[in-house]
XYZ file of C-alpha atoms in Angstrom:
573
model
C -1.823 -60.740 -11.862
C -3.229 -58.304 -14.492
C -1.707 -58.529 -17.885
C 0.073 -55.280 -18.993
C -2.348 -54.606 -21.780
C -5.158 -54.805 -18.961
C -3.238 -52.415 -16.921
C -2.943 -50.074 -19.853
C -6.717 -50.309 -20.787
C -7.512 -49.439 -17.130
C -5.270 -46.509 -17.151
C -6.755 -45.299 -20.274
C -10.466 -45.670 -19.193
C -9.436 -43.711 -15.825
C -8.161 -40.725 -17.837
C -10.650 -40.971 -20.603
C -13.714 -40.870 -18.298
C -12.151 -38.172 -16.409
C -11.809 -36.043 -19.744
C -15.253 -36.971 -20.754
C -16.639 -35.411 -17.413
C -14.250 -32.534 -17.670
C -15.648 -32.113 -21.391
C -19.101 -31.881 -19.830
C -18.363 -29.151 -17.433
C -16.474 -27.130 -20.240
C -19.303 -27.554 -22.353
C -21.914 -26.034 -19.815
C -19.362 -23.205 -19.254
C -19.220 -22.697 -22.863
C -22.760 -22.311 -23.356
C -22.811 -19.734 -20.717
C -20.087 -17.630 -22.630
C -19.419 -18.403 -26.100
C -16.855 -16.163 -26.277
C -14.805 -17.943 -23.560
C -11.275 -18.509 -25.264
C -9.988 -20.366 -21.989
C -13.011 -22.969 -22.348
C -12.433 -23.390 -26.049
C -8.531 -23.774 -25.616
C -8.906 -26.421 -22.769
C -11.773 -28.541 -24.823
C -9.366 -28.286 -27.720
C -6.413 -29.815 -25.802
C -8.560 -32.441 -23.995
C -10.082 -33.688 -27.210
C -6.663 -33.741 -29.074
C -5.037 -35.783 -25.897
C -8.035 -38.106 -26.030
C -7.757 -38.673 -29.552
C -3.915 -39.781 -29.427
C -4.338 -41.996 -26.447
C -7.080 -43.506 -28.448
C -5.089 -44.158 -31.081
C -2.357 -45.682 -29.145
C -4.629 -47.996 -27.675
C -6.184 -49.205 -31.114
C -9.902 -47.608 -30.090
C -10.332 -46.232 -33.716
C -13.983 -45.271 -33.228
C -13.035 -43.022 -29.983
C -10.150 -41.604 -31.948
C -12.345 -40.768 -35.290
C -15.033 -38.660 -33.227
C -12.344 -36.975 -31.107
C -10.615 -36.047 -34.410
C -13.832 -34.647 -35.731
C -14.447 -32.686 -32.353
C -10.816 -31.803 -32.685
C -11.322 -30.284 -36.072
C -14.267 -28.473 -34.984
C -12.486 -26.341 -32.109
C -9.438 -26.027 -34.158
C -11.575 -23.996 -36.551
C -13.201 -22.063 -33.561
C -9.917 -20.965 -32.299
C -8.833 -19.924 -35.934
C -12.177 -17.986 -36.383
C -12.988 -20.085 -39.323
C -16.322 -21.134 -37.573
C -18.786 -19.290 -35.044
C -20.405 -20.844 -31.890
C -24.007 -20.886 -31.976
C -26.532 -22.475 -30.017
C -27.178 -25.014 -32.472
C -23.571 -25.858 -32.629
C -23.194 -26.215 -28.901
C -25.919 -28.459 -28.860
C -24.591 -30.813 -31.357
C -21.132 -30.521 -29.385
C -23.256 -31.914 -26.264
C -24.460 -34.751 -28.535
C -20.959 -35.501 -29.821
C -19.728 -35.438 -26.281
C -22.443 -38.190 -25.033
C -21.604 -40.250 -28.032
C -17.963 -40.118 -26.843
C -18.845 -41.164 -23.524
C -20.790 -44.118 -24.786
C -17.902 -45.187 -26.806
C -15.711 -44.897 -23.935
C -18.216 -47.100 -21.877
C -18.189 -49.462 -24.497
C -14.647 -50.681 -24.175
C -15.948 -52.477 -21.169
C -19.386 -52.967 -21.850
C -19.065 -54.082 -25.751
C -22.367 -52.358 -26.356
C -22.569 -50.971 -29.868
C -22.691 -47.227 -30.002
C -23.426 -45.630 -33.388
C -21.709 -42.257 -33.785
C -21.593 -41.767 -37.553
C -24.552 -39.612 -37.492
C -23.252 -37.156 -35.187
C -19.582 -37.172 -36.914
C -21.378 -36.542 -40.458
C -23.414 -33.759 -39.096
C -20.259 -32.026 -37.319
C -18.228 -32.496 -40.394
C -20.772 -30.941 -42.690
C -21.375 -28.149 -40.310
C -17.550 -27.274 -40.386
C -17.545 -27.883 -44.274
C -20.219 -25.677 -45.010
C -18.880 -23.045 -42.592
C -15.502 -22.984 -44.373
C -17.058 -22.721 -47.950
C -19.281 -19.845 -46.499
C -16.044 -18.336 -45.139
C -14.153 -18.823 -48.171
C -16.894 -17.324 -50.717
C -18.008 -14.389 -48.579
C -21.471 -15.222 -49.735
C -24.048 -15.328 -46.643
C -26.850 -16.317 -48.887
C -25.803 -19.619 -49.797
C -27.165 -22.450 -48.122
C -25.978 -25.808 -47.690
C -27.517 -28.943 -49.325
C -30.326 -30.194 -47.138
C -30.004 -33.656 -48.054
C -26.862 -33.845 -45.721
C -28.870 -32.694 -43.030
C -31.712 -35.218 -43.360
C -29.058 -37.926 -43.713
C -27.666 -37.180 -40.396
C -30.981 -36.822 -38.471
C -32.303 -40.280 -40.013
C -28.989 -42.023 -38.648
C -29.428 -40.319 -35.458
C -33.057 -41.189 -35.125
C -32.845 -44.907 -35.783
C -30.618 -45.222 -32.755
C -33.813 -45.251 -30.503
C -34.644 -43.340 -27.102
C -33.125 -45.942 -24.980
C -29.824 -45.240 -26.653
C -30.178 -41.521 -26.070
C -31.143 -42.144 -22.466
C -27.765 -44.385 -21.962
C -25.791 -41.710 -23.526
C -27.001 -39.051 -21.134
C -26.485 -40.969 -17.974
C -23.746 -40.700 -15.307
C -20.982 -43.235 -15.730
C -17.996 -44.072 -13.296
C -14.877 -45.721 -13.936
C -13.704 -48.739 -12.431
C -10.673 -47.584 -11.207
C -10.016 -44.871 -8.405
C -7.169 -42.404 -8.111
C -5.835 -42.219 -4.781
C -3.253 -39.632 -3.653
C 0.088 -41.885 -2.624
C 0.385 -40.021 0.542
C -3.067 -41.245 1.569
C -1.825 -44.778 0.769
C 1.131 -44.441 2.791
C -0.708 -43.234 5.973
C -3.435 -46.153 5.348
C -0.408 -48.731 5.291
C 1.160 -47.085 8.436
C -2.022 -47.356 10.221
C -2.567 -51.170 9.367
C 1.089 -51.546 10.384
C 0.288 -50.216 13.898
C -2.678 -52.731 13.715
C -0.330 -55.544 12.799
C 2.268 -54.645 15.515
C -0.908 -54.317 18.162
C -2.194 -57.903 17.119
C 1.273 -59.345 17.757
C 1.301 -57.675 21.094
C -1.823 -59.166 22.276
C -1.142 -62.498 20.839
C 2.243 -62.590 22.675
C 0.579 -61.278 26.120
C -2.165 -64.029 25.793
C 0.827 -66.670 25.139
C 2.934 -65.293 27.971
C -0.138 -65.612 30.340
C -0.672 -69.284 29.331
C -3.930 -68.488 27.592
C -4.894 -70.013 24.157
C -4.420 -67.830 21.300
C -6.481 -69.921 18.569
C -9.497 -67.259 18.881
C -6.807 -64.841 17.276
C -6.168 -67.022 14.433
C -9.097 -65.304 12.390
C -8.045 -61.854 13.066
C -4.437 -62.611 12.160
C -5.507 -63.855 8.782
C -7.525 -60.904 8.166
C -5.288 -58.465 9.397
C -2.534 -60.042 6.982
C -4.707 -60.078 4.084
C -5.542 -56.250 4.800
C -1.889 -55.638 5.136
C -0.935 -57.333 1.807
C -3.930 -55.923 -0.035
C -2.788 -52.532 0.807
C 0.901 -53.094 0.136
C -0.292 -54.563 -3.598
C -2.213 -51.411 -4.274
C 1.206 -49.585 -4.368
C 2.861 -52.054 -6.592
C 3.543 -51.180 -10.090
C 5.025 -52.948 -13.016
C 8.549 -52.002 -13.895
C 7.262 -51.207 -17.455
C 6.139 -48.065 -15.684
C 9.469 -46.912 -15.503
C 11.310 -48.979 -18.005
C 9.381 -47.271 -20.836
C 10.414 -43.776 -19.923
C 13.977 -44.731 -20.788
C 13.502 -44.524 -24.644
C 13.810 -40.805 -24.442
C 16.560 -41.040 -21.916
C 18.759 -43.344 -23.805
C 17.943 -41.497 -27.139
C 19.223 -38.384 -25.534
C 22.321 -39.589 -24.226
C 23.330 -41.451 -27.403
C 22.586 -38.323 -29.478
C 24.863 -36.355 -26.921
C 27.662 -38.826 -27.551
C 27.131 -39.441 -31.297
C 26.419 -43.448 -30.752
C 23.801 -45.842 -32.164
C 22.571 -47.338 -29.308
C 19.016 -49.592 -29.032
C 17.370 -50.293 -25.822
C 15.946 -53.625 -24.889
C 13.347 -54.124 -22.138
C 12.953 -57.344 -20.184
C 10.501 -58.150 -17.226
C 8.452 -55.423 -17.348
C 5.537 -57.385 -16.062
C 7.741 -57.705 -12.638
C 6.145 -55.603 -9.678
C 7.449 -53.429 -6.882
C 6.808 -50.828 -4.634
C 5.949 -47.619 -6.319
C 8.064 -45.679 -3.742
C 11.117 -47.702 -4.462
C 11.172 -47.001 -8.129
C 10.503 -43.169 -6.990
C 13.708 -43.359 -5.157
C 15.726 -45.264 -7.413
C 14.487 -43.395 -10.694
C 17.574 -40.820 -10.589
C 19.820 -43.603 -10.158
C 18.855 -45.421 -13.227
C 18.834 -42.560 -15.350
C 22.467 -42.043 -14.292
C 23.224 -45.690 -14.897
C 21.815 -45.791 -18.425
C 23.623 -42.510 -19.224
C 26.818 -44.032 -18.081
C 26.491 -47.152 -20.046
C 26.322 -45.226 -23.016
C 28.897 -42.563 -21.949
C 31.505 -45.099 -20.304
C 30.494 -48.346 -21.599
C 29.467 -48.025 -25.115
C 32.611 -47.477 -27.550
C 32.571 -45.224 -30.545
C 31.585 -46.266 -34.260
C 34.860 -46.705 -35.115
C 35.658 -48.586 -32.240
C 33.313 -50.961 -32.516
C 33.941 -51.607 -36.262
C 37.547 -52.198 -35.711
C 36.509 -54.829 -32.947
C 34.223 -56.593 -35.036
C 30.737 -55.553 -33.241
C 27.885 -54.468 -34.972
C 27.808 -50.683 -35.151
C 24.088 -50.775 -33.412
C 25.487 -51.055 -29.640
C 22.647 -52.594 -27.048
C 21.705 -51.621 -23.590
C 19.300 -53.860 -22.021
C 17.137 -53.159 -18.947
C 15.498 -55.997 -17.251
C 13.750 -57.083 -13.929
C 13.564 -60.289 -12.275
C 12.407 -61.677 -8.929
C 14.665 -63.759 -6.477
C 12.876 -64.601 -3.344
C 11.566 -61.426 -1.552
C 13.901 -59.017 -3.977
C 13.570 -57.631 -7.236
C 16.745 -57.607 -9.603
C 17.146 -54.786 -11.908
C 20.096 -54.951 -14.341
C 21.505 -52.330 -16.279
C 23.738 -53.877 -18.960
C 25.603 -52.954 -22.349
C 27.433 -54.644 -24.929
C 30.444 -52.448 -24.642
C 33.752 -52.352 -23.827
C 33.873 -53.465 -20.297
C 35.573 -51.872 -17.217
C 39.263 -51.764 -17.463
C 40.529 -52.652 -13.720
C 44.245 -51.607 -14.762
C 42.834 -48.270 -15.788
C 40.783 -47.962 -12.454
C 43.699 -48.804 -10.453
C 45.816 -46.175 -12.259
C 43.238 -43.503 -11.387
C 42.633 -44.416 -7.789
C 46.529 -44.513 -7.129
C 46.792 -41.009 -8.794
C 44.165 -39.882 -6.816
C 45.829 -40.963 -3.503
C 43.035 -43.289 -2.483
C 45.290 -45.911 -2.250
C 49.151 -46.587 -2.544
C 50.646 -48.456 -5.220
C 51.419 -51.281 -3.049
C 48.032 -51.899 -1.763
C 46.414 -51.349 -5.145
C 48.970 -54.411 -6.659
C 47.215 -56.504 -3.817
C 43.548 -55.761 -4.871
C 41.549 -58.261 -6.712
C 39.375 -57.153 -9.791
C 36.361 -56.806 -7.776
C 38.159 -55.059 -5.013
C 39.415 -52.542 -7.488
C 35.860 -52.238 -9.417
C 34.278 -51.171 -6.117
C 36.191 -48.069 -6.148
C 34.074 -46.806 -8.614
C 31.277 -46.007 -6.000
C 33.798 -43.779 -4.154
C 32.881 -39.855 -4.049
C 34.726 -37.880 -6.776
C 35.916 -41.339 -8.508
C 35.587 -41.031 -12.330
C 37.146 -43.126 -15.180
C 36.256 -40.602 -17.888
C 39.276 -38.934 -19.546
C 37.432 -35.772 -20.451
C 34.283 -34.091 -19.163
C 31.469 -34.348 -21.786
C 27.761 -33.667 -21.253
C 26.969 -36.850 -19.518
C 30.068 -38.072 -18.006
C 33.574 -37.222 -16.529
C 32.368 -34.941 -13.486
C 33.139 -37.483 -10.964
C 29.647 -37.652 -9.484
C 27.114 -40.517 -9.742
C 28.026 -43.679 -8.713
C 28.540 -42.887 -5.144
C 25.025 -41.346 -5.083
C 23.796 -44.407 -6.872
C 25.316 -46.561 -4.163
C 23.657 -44.415 -1.026
C 20.263 -44.339 -2.975
C 20.077 -48.051 -3.395
C 21.246 -48.880 0.194
C 19.119 -46.144 1.638
C 16.181 -48.773 1.071
C 17.996 -51.930 2.119
C 19.359 -52.789 -1.591
C 22.697 -53.536 -2.892
C 24.890 -52.882 -6.081
C 26.487 -55.375 -7.723
C 28.829 -55.184 -10.901
C 29.951 -57.834 -13.420
C 32.180 -56.940 -16.279
C 34.388 -58.458 -19.150
C 36.734 -56.671 -20.930
C 35.658 -56.290 -24.511
C 32.184 -57.794 -23.939
C 29.996 -55.383 -21.785
C 29.215 -54.422 -18.164
C 26.159 -55.472 -15.910
C 25.126 -53.348 -13.132
C 22.547 -55.329 -10.659
C 20.373 -53.456 -8.117
C 19.169 -55.884 -5.620
C 16.213 -54.456 -4.050
C 13.219 -55.416 -1.933
C 10.074 -55.770 -3.525
C 8.359 -53.629 -0.930
C 9.348 -51.059 1.635
C 6.300 -51.693 4.206
C 7.423 -55.290 5.023
C 10.498 -56.974 5.058
C 11.797 -60.421 6.314
C 14.495 -60.431 8.909
C 16.410 -62.831 11.353
C 15.962 -61.978 15.012
C 18.840 -62.835 17.331
C 19.907 -61.458 20.554
C 23.410 -59.871 22.004
C 23.204 -60.024 25.648
C 19.530 -59.406 26.472
C 18.750 -57.228 23.343
C 16.962 -58.709 20.536
C 18.098 -57.293 17.319
C 17.007 -57.884 13.654
C 18.840 -58.356 10.090
C 17.160 -58.203 7.101
C 17.156 -61.408 5.249
C 18.337 -59.370 2.132
C 21.993 -59.118 3.841
C 22.088 -62.622 5.316
C 23.870 -65.564 3.228
C 23.575 -67.856 5.936
C 23.714 -69.328 9.483
C 26.262 -71.619 10.974
C 28.080 -72.526 14.035
C 31.822 -72.395 14.855
C 34.007 -73.368 17.638
C 37.325 -71.634 18.847
C 39.642 -74.023 16.788
C 37.726 -72.944 13.591
C 39.159 -69.173 13.822
C 42.572 -68.049 12.761
C 44.452 -64.689 12.479
C 45.299 -63.320 9.339
C 46.433 -59.726 8.881
C 45.400 -58.524 11.950
C 42.021 -59.620 11.636
C 40.238 -62.916 12.767
C 39.235 -64.862 9.787
C 37.096 -68.185 9.287
C 36.992 -70.674 6.523
C 33.238 -70.345 4.328
C 32.825 -72.054 1.175
C 36.214 -72.451 0.276
C 37.265 -68.768 1.171
C 38.371 -66.931 4.178
C 36.196 -64.287 5.196
C 36.584 -61.950 8.338
C 34.832 -62.477 11.640
C 33.776 -59.888 14.279
C 31.949 -60.116 17.593
C 28.814 -57.941 17.493
C 28.938 -57.345 21.074
C 32.361 -55.504 20.805
C 30.970 -53.451 17.993
C 28.011 -52.143 20.042
C 30.340 -51.148 22.838
C 32.477 -48.656 20.864
C 31.418 -44.750 20.640
C 33.215 -44.519 17.137
C 32.764 -47.255 14.727
C 35.364 -45.927 12.028
C 38.078 -46.314 14.694
C 37.310 -49.962 16.215
C 40.401 -51.986 16.515
C 39.068 -55.376 15.080
C 41.805 -57.674 16.304
C 41.363 -56.300 19.905
C 37.687 -56.861 20.223
C 37.786 -60.154 18.729
C 40.720 -61.394 20.910
C 38.860 -60.098 24.173
C 35.939 -62.170 23.301
C 37.579 -64.969 21.830
C 39.500 -65.505 25.027
C 36.141 -66.002 26.954
C 34.894 -68.783 24.686
C 35.866 -72.405 25.682
C 37.241 -75.055 23.295
C 34.134 -76.881 22.860
C 31.715 -73.973 23.113
C 29.745 -73.269 19.786
C 29.344 -69.815 18.826
C 26.496 -68.664 16.590
C 27.530 -66.795 13.523
C 25.615 -65.154 11.149
C 27.359 -64.683 7.655
C 26.181 -61.401 6.033
C 26.979 -60.261 2.533
C 26.823 -56.818 0.764
C 28.212 -55.628 -2.335
C 29.872 -59.221 -3.076
C 31.785 -59.078 0.619
C 31.007 -61.491 3.201
C 31.269 -60.689 6.730
C 30.663 -63.027 9.892
C 28.895 -61.670 12.960
C 29.368 -63.557 16.102
C 25.896 -63.329 18.423
C 24.757 -64.459 21.424
C 21.634 -66.299 20.776
C 19.721 -66.959 17.383
C 15.758 -66.399 17.663
C 13.604 -66.808 14.553
C 12.758 -65.155 11.308
C 10.091 -62.701 11.364
C 8.307 -60.004 9.051
C 8.981 -56.729 10.501
C 7.826 -53.179 9.563
C 10.806 -51.169 10.011
C 10.851 -47.536 11.136
C 13.815 -44.857 10.308
C 15.562 -43.845 13.272
C 14.773 -40.035 14.321
C 17.373 -37.170 14.007
C 20.030 -37.216 15.017
C 20.296 -41.002 15.720
C 19.763 -41.314 12.055
C 23.557 -40.875 11.515
C 24.168 -44.196 13.395
C 26.589 -46.230 11.315
C 25.178 -49.264 13.401
C 21.385 -49.094 13.058
C 19.303 -48.375 9.941
C 15.968 -48.341 11.988
C 13.902 -49.971 14.627
C 10.750 -52.270 14.749
C 8.160 -53.395 17.523
C 7.948 -57.015 18.803
C 4.833 -58.758 19.656
C 6.262 -58.249 23.418
C 6.037 -54.335 22.809
C 9.873 -53.917 23.076
C 11.923 -52.085 20.541
C 14.084 -54.157 18.531
C 17.193 -52.120 16.521
C 17.794 -53.236 13.226
C 21.336 -53.858 11.972
C 22.657 -51.499 9.241
C 24.757 -54.210 7.541
C 25.722 -52.114 4.467
C 27.191 -49.409 6.892
C 29.034 -51.941 9.116
C 30.475 -53.407 6.205
C 31.740 -50.344 4.629
C 33.124 -48.866 7.773
C 35.083 -52.282 8.514
C 36.444 -52.925 5.360
C 37.510 -49.345 4.631
C 39.435 -49.261 8.041
C 41.022 -52.644 6.978
C 42.059 -50.982 3.932
C 44.032 -48.051 5.765
C 45.748 -50.285 8.046
C 47.213 -52.357 5.059
C 48.328 -48.765 3.847
């Protein structure tokens, strides 16, 4: 993995070389029409940007020469200096030197630029003096010009040839759309490869000759996926301003800390969750961080802290937004959900802390007592949840009253390829992304017990609900499903000693056991979204193609669990 500094250096070089080529084009345009205000303004803008970028990267020579060129064009814009052929020629040479300095970042060649810098500085100084004195007959000191020419001449002809040569960056910028198209084509290639291997295997033929093709196509697939990966710092660094504006609006003193900026993730995932991240950071400042007076009274530092961190966990990236604020008051949330008729008081009294906290993700819920610029509108956390779950992610919340809150976004590292468990219900093969799988186990009929109109099983010292997936697949409306009726129907067909295959799924801190007919294997899949109107399904999130060429539906565990647990709550009410 490239270091962060190397990545920034490559980005700087790519943009700097593009600036250099654009300057060459603009200078040619300016030479043809020295009165072109558009060309003058564009050159001024480019050298100003280049100067700032170079200063930020510590490339002092590039910044130094760009600064002088900026001064010249600033004077031209203000009418202090008039363009003529001699000045345009000098500016061409200055741009050649600028290109040489940019290339020297990678080649480490020595490029002398002081001669042309001094010449431009003297030209600018003399022009300003001439303008100020309004004396057209004053000549500039000849010694300055002779020193300039001698310095440039000592560089030799060879160096001049290098400056005028055509240079190319080591980085190629490709539109994301083209990368997505290429990745889709490679995905089709992988599917076709697996289909051929499966076909040969089913006919009893050797598949050894496919091993090299399999390795090459896999390397190609991962290679293209890797091109779409960016470091988390690409997104995290944008939040200094977001947090500053939120803290200013709330009149709070908050510092931002970044961790794990070198962790890589699919660029498309960052694009999808960026708005959610903005909301969570603003939410941390608006809801989480106390006022200066409250922090002082509780003995906390007046300067609060919000931390953005990223870590790798298997095939997932976990982004955490944490604050050292007051934490989530579950009693306050309980009062709100009862007042807003989300649940009855009796149901609310039976809910645990984690179950209560889940209500902050319900549409229209807000714990703010008043509407401010960044909070209290009743929109946001439900959108965050939907956004994260749309890419197969999960949102988890940890909080401690008086200490602070952490929101964890469990995300796939890539949208292109995901690990999944294949299993069968009757004769159809289905898939569940590994992100949603806690474990796989085998149960017998006597392991199942009835609690509050639901089938339950013991798993790691806690009782979790159990459903027969075959029954869910048969119903037309998942929201009106009677879990007990379906469970009892299929449970009656199970013999006492017969083992049932159970997949323990997890989502938003909840567990659910799914009974399936047969477990197959783990496999990396390329999931395609369902077309309209099938995309409204609460059971399926998409499909994939197996090596046999058969279509394999992918279960939407997030939607299934949300609907089932909501229906259970309604029954309790």
